[in-house]
PDB file of C-alpha atoms and ligand atoms in Angstrom:
ATOM      1  CA  UNK A   4     125.228 110.963  89.612  1.00 42.00           C
ATOM      2  CA  UNK A   5     122.312 111.505  91.947  1.00 45.00           C
ATOM      3  CA  UNK A   6     119.526 108.841  92.291  1.00 47.00           C
ATOM      4  CA  UNK A   7     116.964 109.268  89.685  1.00 55.00           C
ATOM      5  CA  UNK A   8     113.183 109.807  90.302  1.00 66.00           C
ATOM      6  CA  UNK A   9     111.603 109.197  86.940  1.00 87.00           C
ATOM      7  CA  UNK A  10     109.191 112.175  86.898  1.00 95.00           C
ATOM      8  CA  UNK A  11     110.992 114.712  88.744  1.00 97.00           C
ATOM      9  CA  UNK A  12     113.382 117.191  87.114  1.00 98.00           C
ATOM     10  CA  UNK A  13     113.891 120.715  86.182  1.00 98.00           C
ATOM     11  CA  UNK A  14     113.649 123.518  83.531  1.00 98.00           C
ATOM     12  CA  UNK A  15     117.012 123.382  81.682  1.00 98.00           C
ATOM     13  CA  UNK A  16     118.889 126.011  79.513  1.00 97.00           C
ATOM     14  CA  UNK A  17     119.269 125.200  75.691  1.00 96.00           C
ATOM     15  CA  UNK A  18     122.410 127.542  75.540  1.00 95.00           C
ATOM     16  CA  UNK A  19     124.758 126.013  73.083  1.00 95.00           C
ATOM     17  CA  UNK A  20     122.092 123.769  71.372  1.00 95.00           C
ATOM     18  CA  UNK A  21     118.983 122.039  72.393  1.00 97.00           C
ATOM     19  CA  UNK A  22     120.591 118.635  73.175  1.00 98.00           C
ATOM     20  CA  UNK A  23     122.718 120.543  75.836  1.00 98.00           C
ATOM     21  CA  UNK A  24     119.482 120.777  78.059  1.00 98.00           C
ATOM     22  CA  UNK A  25     119.375 116.933  78.155  1.00 98.00           C
ATOM     23  CA  UNK A  26     122.983 116.651  79.214  1.00 97.00           C
ATOM     24  CA  UNK A  27     122.597 119.328  81.815  1.00 97.00           C
ATOM     25  CA  UNK A  28     119.545 117.336  83.078  1.00 97.00           C
ATOM     26  CA  UNK A  29     121.516 114.086  83.298  1.00 97.00           C
ATOM     27  CA  UNK A  30     124.161 115.719  85.359  1.00 97.00           C
ATOM     28  CA  UNK A  31     121.545 116.697  87.898  1.00 96.00           C
ATOM     29  CA  UNK A  32     119.736 113.273  87.702  1.00 96.00           C
ATOM     30  CA  UNK A  33     116.690 114.716  86.137  1.00 97.00           C
ATOM     31  CA  UNK A  34     113.937 112.241  84.943  1.00 96.00           C
ATOM     32  CA  UNK A  35     111.959 115.020  83.445  1.00 98.00           C
ATOM     33  CA  UNK A  36     113.221 118.271  81.532  1.00 98.00           C
ATOM     34  CA  UNK A  37     111.421 121.227  80.349  1.00 98.00           C
ATOM     35  CA  UNK A  38     112.987 123.491  77.712  1.00 98.00           C
ATOM     36  CA  UNK A  39     112.307 126.605  75.661  1.00 97.00           C
ATOM     37  CA  UNK A  40     112.176 125.741  71.946  1.00 97.00           C
ATOM     38  CA  UNK A  41     114.078 128.893  70.914  1.00 93.00           C
ATOM     39  CA  UNK A  42     115.192 132.200  72.389  1.00 88.00           C
ATOM     40  CA  UNK A  43     112.087 133.014  74.334  1.00 83.00           C
ATOM     41  CA  UNK A  44     112.666 136.574  74.137  1.00 86.00           C
ATOM     42  CA  UNK A  45     112.573 136.728  70.256  1.00 88.00           C
ATOM     43  CA  UNK A  46     109.881 136.259  67.772  1.00 91.00           C
ATOM     44  CA  UNK A  47     112.075 134.994  65.043  1.00 85.00           C
ATOM     45  CA  UNK A  48     114.117 131.889  64.963  1.00 89.00           C
ATOM     46  CA  UNK A  49     115.662 129.862  62.040  1.00 92.00           C
ATOM     47  CA  UNK A  50     113.930 126.647  61.373  1.00 94.00           C
ATOM     48  CA  UNK A  51     115.189 123.580  63.157  1.00 96.00           C
ATOM     49  CA  UNK A  52     117.893 121.756  61.322  1.00 96.00           C
ATOM     50  CA  UNK A  53     117.882 118.066  60.577  1.00 97.00           C
ATOM     51  CA  UNK A  54     120.967 117.904  62.626  1.00 97.00           C
ATOM     52  CA  UNK A  55     119.764 119.637  65.692  1.00 97.00           C
ATOM     53  CA  UNK A  56     116.699 117.102  65.626  1.00 98.00           C
ATOM     54  CA  UNK A  57     119.107 114.210  65.254  1.00 98.00           C
ATOM     55  CA  UNK A  58     121.341 115.273  67.975  1.00 98.00           C
ATOM     56  CA  UNK A  59     118.438 115.980  70.254  1.00 98.00           C
ATOM     57  CA  UNK A  60     117.032 112.434  69.729  1.00 98.00           C
ATOM     58  CA  UNK A  61     120.535 110.866  70.141  1.00 98.00           C
ATOM     59  CA  UNK A  62     120.979 113.034  73.500  1.00 98.00           C
ATOM     60  CA  UNK A  63     117.481 111.430  74.728  1.00 97.00           C
ATOM     61  CA  UNK A  64     118.733 108.053  74.103  1.00 97.00           C
ATOM     62  CA  UNK A  65     122.010 108.541  75.738  1.00 97.00           C
ATOM     63  CA  UNK A  66     120.568 110.315  78.778  1.00 97.00           C
ATOM     64  CA  UNK A  67     117.635 108.127  79.236  1.00 96.00           C
ATOM     65  CA  UNK A  68     115.392 111.130  80.149  1.00 96.00           C
ATOM     66  CA  UNK A  69     112.000 110.025  79.011  1.00 93.00           C
ATOM     67  CA  UNK A  70     109.735 112.982  80.261  1.00 97.00           C
ATOM     68  CA  UNK A  71     110.438 116.031  77.915  1.00 98.00           C
ATOM     69  CA  UNK A  72     108.291 118.915  77.102  1.00 98.00           C
ATOM     70  CA  UNK A  73     108.565 122.601  76.288  1.00 98.00           C
ATOM     71  CA  UNK A  74     107.555 125.983  77.687  1.00 98.00           C
ATOM     72  CA  UNK A  75     106.362 128.487  75.062  1.00 97.00           C
ATOM     73  CA  UNK A  76     107.674 132.095  74.537  1.00 95.00           C
ATOM     74  CA  UNK A  77     106.515 134.570  76.988  1.00 92.00           C
ATOM     75  CA  UNK A  78     105.871 136.931  74.020  1.00 95.00           C
ATOM     76  CA  UNK A  79     102.980 134.981  72.741  1.00 97.00           C
ATOM     77  CA  UNK A  80      99.642 136.406  73.925  1.00 97.00           C
ATOM     78  CA  UNK A  81      96.624 134.220  72.732  1.00 98.00           C
ATOM     79  CA  UNK A  82      94.240 136.379  74.468  1.00 98.00           C
ATOM     80  CA  UNK A  83      95.238 139.567  72.787  1.00 97.00           C
ATOM     81  CA  UNK A  84      92.197 141.755  71.814  1.00 96.00           C
ATOM     82  CA  UNK A  85      94.431 143.285  68.996  1.00 97.00           C
ATOM     83  CA  UNK A  86      94.076 141.340  65.673  1.00 97.00           C
ATOM     84  CA  UNK A  87      97.494 141.620  64.477  1.00 97.00           C
ATOM     85  CA  UNK A  88      99.212 140.715  67.884  1.00 97.00           C
ATOM     86  CA  UNK A  89      96.699 137.737  68.046  1.00 98.00           C
ATOM     87  CA  UNK A  90      97.717 136.526  64.476  1.00 98.00           C
ATOM     88  CA  UNK A  91     101.405 136.860  65.346  1.00 97.00           C
ATOM     89  CA  UNK A  92     100.740 134.886  68.443  1.00 98.00           C
ATOM     90  CA  UNK A  93      99.020 132.211  66.674  1.00 98.00           C
ATOM     91  CA  UNK A  94     101.747 131.930  63.927  1.00 97.00           C
ATOM     92  CA  UNK A  95     104.343 131.942  66.472  1.00 97.00           C
ATOM     93  CA  UNK A  96     102.607 129.209  68.751  1.00 98.00           C
ATOM     94  CA  UNK A  97     101.989 126.924  65.527  1.00 98.00           C
ATOM     95  CA  UNK A  98     105.703 127.263  65.061  1.00 97.00           C
ATOM     96  CA  UNK A  99     106.456 126.133  68.433  1.00 97.00           C
ATOM     97  CA  UNK A 100     104.163 123.153  68.410  1.00 98.00           C
ATOM     98  CA  UNK A 101     105.680 122.048  65.052  1.00 98.00           C
ATOM     99  CA  UNK A 102     109.240 122.278  66.662  1.00 98.00           C
ATOM    100  CA  UNK A 103     108.007 120.333  69.750  1.00 98.00           C
ATOM    101  CA  UNK A 104     106.557 117.602  67.452  1.00 98.00           C
ATOM    102  CA  UNK A 105     109.837 117.256  65.477  1.00 98.00           C
ATOM    103  CA  UNK A 106     111.580 116.701  68.846  1.00 98.00           C
ATOM    104  CA  UNK A 107     109.161 114.372  70.125  1.00 98.00           C
ATOM    105  CA  UNK A 108     107.981 116.289  73.028  1.00 98.00           C
ATOM    106  CA  UNK A 109     104.810 115.473  74.868  1.00 98.00           C
ATOM    107  CA  UNK A 110     103.390 119.038  75.200  1.00 98.00           C
ATOM    108  CA  UNK A 111     104.022 122.601  75.124  1.00 98.00           C
ATOM    109  CA  UNK A 112     103.131 124.674  78.083  1.00 98.00           C
ATOM    110  CA  UNK A 113     101.745 128.157  77.644  1.00 98.00           C
ATOM    111  CA  UNK A 114     100.133 130.733  79.661  1.00 97.00           C
ATOM    112  CA  UNK A 115      96.694 131.438  78.346  1.00 97.00           C
ATOM    113  CA  UNK A 116      97.475 135.162  78.134  1.00 96.00           C
ATOM    114  CA  UNK A 117      96.304 138.480  79.092  1.00 96.00           C
ATOM    115  CA  UNK A 118      93.007 140.091  77.854  1.00 96.00           C
ATOM    116  CA  UNK A 119      94.690 143.676  78.433  1.00 95.00           C
ATOM    117  CA  UNK A 120      91.624 145.118  79.828  1.00 95.00           C
ATOM    118  CA  UNK A 121      89.174 143.851  77.346  1.00 95.00           C
ATOM    119  CA  UNK A 122      87.610 141.651  80.071  1.00 95.00           C
ATOM    120  CA  UNK A 123      87.554 137.796  80.977  1.00 95.00           C
ATOM    121  CA  UNK A 124      84.938 136.657  78.700  1.00 95.00           C
ATOM    122  CA  UNK A 125      86.311 138.281  75.608  1.00 96.00           C
ATOM    123  CA  UNK A 126      89.756 137.057  76.775  1.00 97.00           C
ATOM    124  CA  UNK A 127      88.598 133.511  77.099  1.00 96.00           C
ATOM    125  CA  UNK A 128      86.999 133.776  73.476  1.00 97.00           C
ATOM    126  CA  UNK A 129      90.261 134.996  71.979  1.00 98.00           C
ATOM    127  CA  UNK A 130      92.214 132.076  73.617  1.00 98.00           C
ATOM    128  CA  UNK A 131      89.702 129.491  72.407  1.00 98.00           C
ATOM    129  CA  UNK A 132      89.818 130.843  68.854  1.00 98.00           C
ATOM    130  CA  UNK A 133      93.644 130.935  69.078  1.00 98.00           C
ATOM    131  CA  UNK A 134      93.860 127.250  70.228  1.00 98.00           C
ATOM    132  CA  UNK A 135      91.283 126.152  67.549  1.00 98.00           C
ATOM    133  CA  UNK A 136      93.403 127.806  64.725  1.00 98.00           C
ATOM    134  CA  UNK A 137      96.662 126.537  66.074  1.00 98.00           C
ATOM    135  CA  UNK A 138      95.386 122.939  66.608  1.00 98.00           C
ATOM    136  CA  UNK A 139      93.958 123.022  63.098  1.00 98.00           C
ATOM    137  CA  UNK A 140      97.168 124.091  61.548  1.00 98.00           C
ATOM    138  CA  UNK A 141      98.991 121.235  63.359  1.00 98.00           C
ATOM    139  CA  UNK A 142      96.324 118.702  62.888  1.00 97.00           C
ATOM    140  CA  UNK A 143      98.665 115.919  62.006  1.00 95.00           C
ATOM    141  CA  UNK A 144     100.610 116.543  65.235  1.00 98.00           C
ATOM    142  CA  UNK A 145     100.422 114.345  68.339  1.00 98.00           C
ATOM    143  CA  UNK A 146     102.079 117.084  70.605  1.00 98.00           C
ATOM    144  CA  UNK A 147      99.554 118.653  73.117  1.00 98.00           C
ATOM    145  CA  UNK A 148      98.889 122.071  74.603  1.00 98.00           C
ATOM    146  CA  UNK A 149      99.246 122.336  78.369  1.00 98.00           C
ATOM    147  CA  UNK A 150      97.548 125.491  79.801  1.00 98.00           C
ATOM    148  CA  UNK A 151      99.278 126.842  82.742  1.00 98.00           C
ATOM    149  CA  UNK A 152      97.445 128.255  85.718  1.00 98.00           C
ATOM    150  CA  UNK A 153      98.542 131.815  86.291  1.00 97.00           C
ATOM    151  CA  UNK A 154      99.319 133.741  89.521  1.00 96.00           C
ATOM    152  CA  UNK A 155      96.216 135.901  88.744  1.00 93.00           C
ATOM    153  CA  UNK A 156      97.926 139.264  88.359  1.00 86.00           C
ATOM    154  CA  UNK A 157      96.765 141.994  85.919  1.00 88.00           C
ATOM    155  CA  UNK A 158      94.537 140.766  83.393  1.00 95.00           C
ATOM    156  CA  UNK A 159      95.691 137.175  82.930  1.00 95.00           C
ATOM    157  CA  UNK A 160      93.317 134.380  81.910  1.00 96.00           C
ATOM    158  CA  UNK A 161      93.634 131.138  83.737  1.00 97.00           C
ATOM    159  CA  UNK A 162      93.750 131.941  87.330  1.00 97.00           C
ATOM    160  CA  UNK A 163      91.525 129.242  88.556  1.00 97.00           C
ATOM    161  CA  UNK A 164      90.964 125.587  87.512  1.00 98.00           C
ATOM    162  CA  UNK A 165      87.436 126.697  86.373  1.00 97.00           C
ATOM    163  CA  UNK A 166      89.010 129.322  83.907  1.00 97.00           C
ATOM    164  CA  UNK A 167      91.272 126.522  82.538  1.00 98.00           C
ATOM    165  CA  UNK A 168      88.386 124.105  82.180  1.00 98.00           C
ATOM    166  CA  UNK A 169      86.302 126.652  80.381  1.00 97.00           C
ATOM    167  CA  UNK A 170      88.952 127.061  77.802  1.00 97.00           C
ATOM    168  CA  UNK A 171      89.175 123.391  77.177  1.00 98.00           C
ATOM    169  CA  UNK A 172      85.468 122.890  77.228  1.00 97.00           C
ATOM    170  CA  UNK A 173      84.983 125.508  74.541  1.00 97.00           C
ATOM    171  CA  UNK A 174      87.792 124.136  72.222  1.00 97.00           C
ATOM    172  CA  UNK A 175      87.147 122.320  69.039  1.00 98.00           C
ATOM    173  CA  UNK A 176      90.047 119.901  69.709  1.00 98.00           C
ATOM    174  CA  UNK A 177      89.858 119.251  73.604  1.00 98.00           C
ATOM    175  CA  UNK A 178      91.594 115.887  73.172  1.00 97.00           C
ATOM    176  CA  UNK A 179      94.770 117.780  72.492  1.00 98.00           C
ATOM    177  CA  UNK A 180      94.630 120.145  75.348  1.00 98.00           C
ATOM    178  CA  UNK A 181      95.645 119.576  78.914  1.00 98.00           C
ATOM    179  CA  UNK A 182      96.831 121.705  81.918  1.00 98.00           C
ATOM    180  CA  UNK A 183     100.196 122.286  83.637  1.00 98.00           C
ATOM    181  CA  UNK A 184      99.643 123.112  87.257  1.00 98.00           C
ATOM    182  CA  UNK A 185     102.207 125.652  88.878  1.00 98.00           C
ATOM    183  CA  UNK A 186     102.230 125.528  92.782  1.00 98.00           C
ATOM    184  CA  UNK A 187     103.440 128.931  93.102  1.00 98.00           C
ATOM    185  CA  UNK A 188     100.732 130.410  90.849  1.00 98.00           C
ATOM    186  CA  UNK A 189      98.005 128.391  92.580  1.00 98.00           C
ATOM    187  CA  UNK A 190      99.114 130.055  95.855  1.00 98.00           C
ATOM    188  CA  UNK A 191      99.434 133.511  94.412  1.00 98.00           C
ATOM    189  CA  UNK A 192      96.008 133.136  92.974  1.00 97.00           C
ATOM    190  CA  UNK A 193      94.484 132.249  96.400  1.00 97.00           C
ATOM    191  CA  UNK A 194      94.626 128.369  96.774  1.00 98.00           C
ATOM    192  CA  UNK A 195      96.013 127.836 100.252  1.00 98.00           C
ATOM    193  CA  UNK A 196      98.217 124.613  99.680  1.00 98.00           C
ATOM    194  CA  UNK A 197     100.032 125.002 103.039  1.00 98.00           C
ATOM    195  CA  UNK A 198      97.548 122.403 104.786  1.00 97.00           C
ATOM    196  CA  UNK A 199      96.431 119.036 103.807  1.00 97.00           C
ATOM    197  CA  UNK A 200      93.000 120.349 103.815  1.00 98.00           C
ATOM    198  CA  UNK A 201      93.830 123.169 101.543  1.00 98.00           C
ATOM    199  CA  UNK A 202      95.780 120.738  99.182  1.00 98.00           C
ATOM    200  CA  UNK A 203      92.873 118.255  98.993  1.00 98.00           C
ATOM    201  CA  UNK A 204      90.340 121.139  98.249  1.00 98.00           C
ATOM    202  CA  UNK A 205      92.568 122.510  95.572  1.00 98.00           C
ATOM    203  CA  UNK A 206      92.916 119.024  93.882  1.00 98.00           C
ATOM    204  CA  UNK A 207      89.209 118.207  94.105  1.00 98.00           C
ATOM    205  CA  UNK A 208      88.546 121.465  92.313  1.00 98.00           C
ATOM    206  CA  UNK A 209      91.051 120.347  89.836  1.00 98.00           C
ATOM    207  CA  UNK A 210      89.184 116.956  89.507  1.00 98.00           C
ATOM    208  CA  UNK A 211      85.686 118.427  89.275  1.00 98.00           C
ATOM    209  CA  UNK A 212      86.699 120.982  86.614  1.00 98.00           C
ATOM    210  CA  UNK A 213      89.675 120.033  84.434  1.00 98.00           C
ATOM    211  CA  UNK A 214      89.917 116.326  85.429  1.00 98.00           C
ATOM    212  CA  UNK A 215      93.013 114.669  86.926  1.00 96.00           C
ATOM    213  CA  UNK A 216      93.775 113.058  83.587  1.00 97.00           C
ATOM    214  CA  UNK A 217      94.309 116.334  81.833  1.00 98.00           C
ATOM    215  CA  UNK A 218      97.006 117.220  84.203  1.00 98.00           C
ATOM    216  CA  UNK A 219     100.153 116.882  81.834  1.00 98.00           C
ATOM    217  CA  UNK A 220     102.812 118.582  84.004  1.00 98.00           C
ATOM    218  CA  UNK A 221     103.599 120.294  87.194  1.00 98.00           C
ATOM    219  CA  UNK A 222     105.781 123.159  87.876  1.00 98.00           C
ATOM    220  CA  UNK A 223     107.158 122.866  91.319  1.00 98.00           C
ATOM    221  CA  UNK A 224     107.892 126.104  92.823  1.00 98.00           C
ATOM    222  CA  UNK A 225     107.741 127.667  96.293  1.00 98.00           C
ATOM    223  CA  UNK A 226     106.393 131.151  96.456  1.00 98.00           C
ATOM    224  CA  UNK A 227     108.151 134.504  97.639  1.00 97.00           C
ATOM    225  CA  UNK A 228     104.801 136.231  98.077  1.00 96.00           C
ATOM    226  CA  UNK A 229     101.924 135.669 100.487  1.00 97.00           C
ATOM    227  CA  UNK A 230      98.658 133.802  99.827  1.00 97.00           C
ATOM    228  CA  UNK A 231      96.527 135.475  97.060  1.00 96.00           C
ATOM    229  CA  UNK A 232      99.189 138.247  96.176  1.00 96.00           C
ATOM    230  CA  UNK A 233      98.729 137.642  92.473  1.00 96.00           C
ATOM    231  CA  UNK A 234     102.568 137.951  92.093  1.00 96.00           C
ATOM    232  CA  UNK A 235     104.352 135.413  90.204  1.00 95.00           C
ATOM    233  CA  UNK A 236     107.711 135.223  92.309  1.00 97.00           C
ATOM    234  CA  UNK A 237     109.264 131.736  92.487  1.00 98.00           C
ATOM    235  CA  UNK A 238     111.343 130.725  95.604  1.00 98.00           C
ATOM    236  CA  UNK A 239     113.470 127.667  96.380  1.00 98.00           C
ATOM    237  CA  UNK A 240     111.607 124.602  97.573  1.00 98.00           C
ATOM    238  CA  UNK A 241     110.751 124.997 101.402  1.00 97.00           C
ATOM    239  CA  UNK A 242     112.169 128.525 101.597  1.00 97.00           C
ATOM    240  CA  UNK A 243     109.166 130.336 100.750  1.00 98.00           C
ATOM    241  CA  UNK A 244     105.533 130.908 101.885  1.00 98.00           C
ATOM    242  CA  UNK A 245     104.392 127.319 100.859  1.00 98.00           C
ATOM    243  CA  UNK A 246     106.971 125.492 102.818  1.00 97.00           C
ATOM    244  CA  UNK A 247     107.365 121.693 102.347  1.00 97.00           C
ATOM    245  CA  UNK A 248     103.814 120.147 103.001  1.00 97.00           C
ATOM    246  CA  UNK A 249     102.145 120.844  99.617  1.00 98.00           C
ATOM    247  CA  UNK A 250     105.283 119.347  97.930  1.00 98.00           C
ATOM    248  CA  UNK A 251     105.158 116.257 100.317  1.00 97.00           C
ATOM    249  CA  UNK A 252     101.670 115.731  99.460  1.00 97.00           C
ATOM    250  CA  UNK A 253     101.866 116.360  95.670  1.00 98.00           C
ATOM    251  CA  UNK A 254     104.935 114.109  95.319  1.00 97.00           C
ATOM    252  CA  UNK A 255     103.130 111.144  96.982  1.00 96.00           C
ATOM    253  CA  UNK A 256      99.671 111.739  95.447  1.00 96.00           C
ATOM    254  CA  UNK A 257      99.307 108.422  93.438  1.00 94.00           C
ATOM    255  CA  UNK A 258      97.033 110.016  90.903  1.00 96.00           C
ATOM    256  CA  UNK A 259      99.881 112.144  89.673  1.00 96.00           C
ATOM    257  CA  UNK A 260     102.573 109.559  90.136  1.00 94.00           C
ATOM    258  CA  UNK A 261     103.437 109.497  86.333  1.00 94.00           C
ATOM    259  CA  UNK A 262     102.992 113.215  85.556  1.00 97.00           C
ATOM    260  CA  UNK A 263     106.271 114.906  84.982  1.00 98.00           C
ATOM    261  CA  UNK A 264     107.055 117.628  87.839  1.00 98.00           C
ATOM    262  CA  UNK A 265     109.850 120.248  86.981  1.00 98.00           C
ATOM    263  CA  UNK A 266     111.486 123.020  89.082  1.00 98.00           C
ATOM    264  CA  UNK A 267     111.389 126.566  87.938  1.00 98.00           C
ATOM    265  CA  UNK A 268     113.244 127.811  90.964  1.00 98.00           C
ATOM    266  CA  UNK A 269     115.943 130.572  90.935  1.00 96.00           C
ATOM    267  CA  UNK A 270     119.173 128.874  89.121  1.00 96.00           C
ATOM    268  CA  UNK A 271     121.697 130.859  91.211  1.00 94.00           C
ATOM    269  CA  UNK A 272     124.214 129.441  92.300  1.00 94.00           C
ATOM    270  CA  UNK A 273     124.445 126.994  89.352  1.00 92.00           C
ATOM    271  CA  UNK A 274     124.053 123.980  89.663  1.00 94.00           C
ATOM    272  CA  UNK A 275     123.998 124.027  93.462  1.00 96.00           C
ATOM    273  CA  UNK A 276     120.572 125.500  93.577  1.00 97.00           C
ATOM    274  CA  UNK A 277     119.052 122.890  91.329  1.00 97.00           C
ATOM    275  CA  UNK A 278     120.822 120.145  93.192  1.00 97.00           C
ATOM    276  CA  UNK A 279     119.631 121.141  96.527  1.00 97.00           C
ATOM    277  CA  UNK A 280     116.014 121.653  95.433  1.00 98.00           C
ATOM    278  CA  UNK A 281     116.034 118.377  93.649  1.00 97.00           C
ATOM    279  CA  UNK A 282     117.309 116.690  96.723  1.00 96.00           C
ATOM    280  CA  UNK A 283     114.704 118.164  98.828  1.00 97.00           C
ATOM    281  CA  UNK A 284     111.975 117.007  96.499  1.00 97.00           C
ATOM    282  CA  UNK A 285     113.513 113.335  96.419  1.00 95.00           C
ATOM    283  CA  UNK A 286     113.614 113.376 100.112  1.00 95.00           C
ATOM    284  CA  UNK A 287     109.848 114.186 100.357  1.00 96.00           C
ATOM    285  CA  UNK A 288     109.010 111.111  98.082  1.00 89.00           C
ATOM    286  CA  UNK A 289     108.313 108.181 100.230  1.00 76.00           C
ATOM    287  CA  UNK A 290     108.550 105.486  97.629  1.00 56.00           C
ATOM    288  CA  UNK A 291     111.459 105.992  95.387  1.00 47.00           C
ATOM    289  CA  UNK A 292     111.766 104.257  92.142  1.00 45.00           C
ATOM    290  CA  UNK A 293     108.084 103.416  91.546  1.00 42.00           C
TER     291      UNK A 293
HETATM  292 ZN1  LIG B  12     105.411 127.818  85.757  1.00 82.21          ZN
END
């Protein structure tokens, strides 16, 4: 087994059962794992069984992986201007938060959504209303929502730290909302992280709007497309437009030392691609085992 860095890991498949994601994570030496809560391409899923929940908790103890969180289904659009699509999204997201709570996960990452041409302001209103409704329906839960910054293509809401902060500021329960920062999406949205200056400026903007303490997770992905492309195309660490500098800076940024950081890079060939990307990240970390 490779040497563990407690907060570094990867998105892991739940094929065969939720607990398999943890076993796969342990084989790679992950200290953090992100999962989907169900098949992310389908709306319906049978409720979590008591056995599934028990096996997940047992796998968590067995593997020692402490930082666990989920990514929501891509079907869910909390910004939808269509009332029935919006209602379906709220119901589905509520279900995901309840599943995550049962599994003891820290947060569920979600892309704020697409306003589908209705405009940014109406889109922000729809997301805020959806978050308020979802968090009211799960008021007894501890699990948080992590709004992920987007690559900025199409009609997406949440391209900048300012847009994410606006969503949190307007919410009725801001204490249950944070953000997930995706390095590829930042770059695609126009944040030039390739230099130390660019990285510092981006994180200063994060601090001034969202606030560092609201960063609940990072997605560590290099980018296939150039700066400001608006394209959500993930590349292996160090092999894309970003290079290694932003990852070295982020992994050694003490403000984020305890924040889980997971890969969402291409999986093929499996598991060699994940092993290589994780090894690159661990090498960039100066102080192992903090
Ligand atoms: Zn991501």
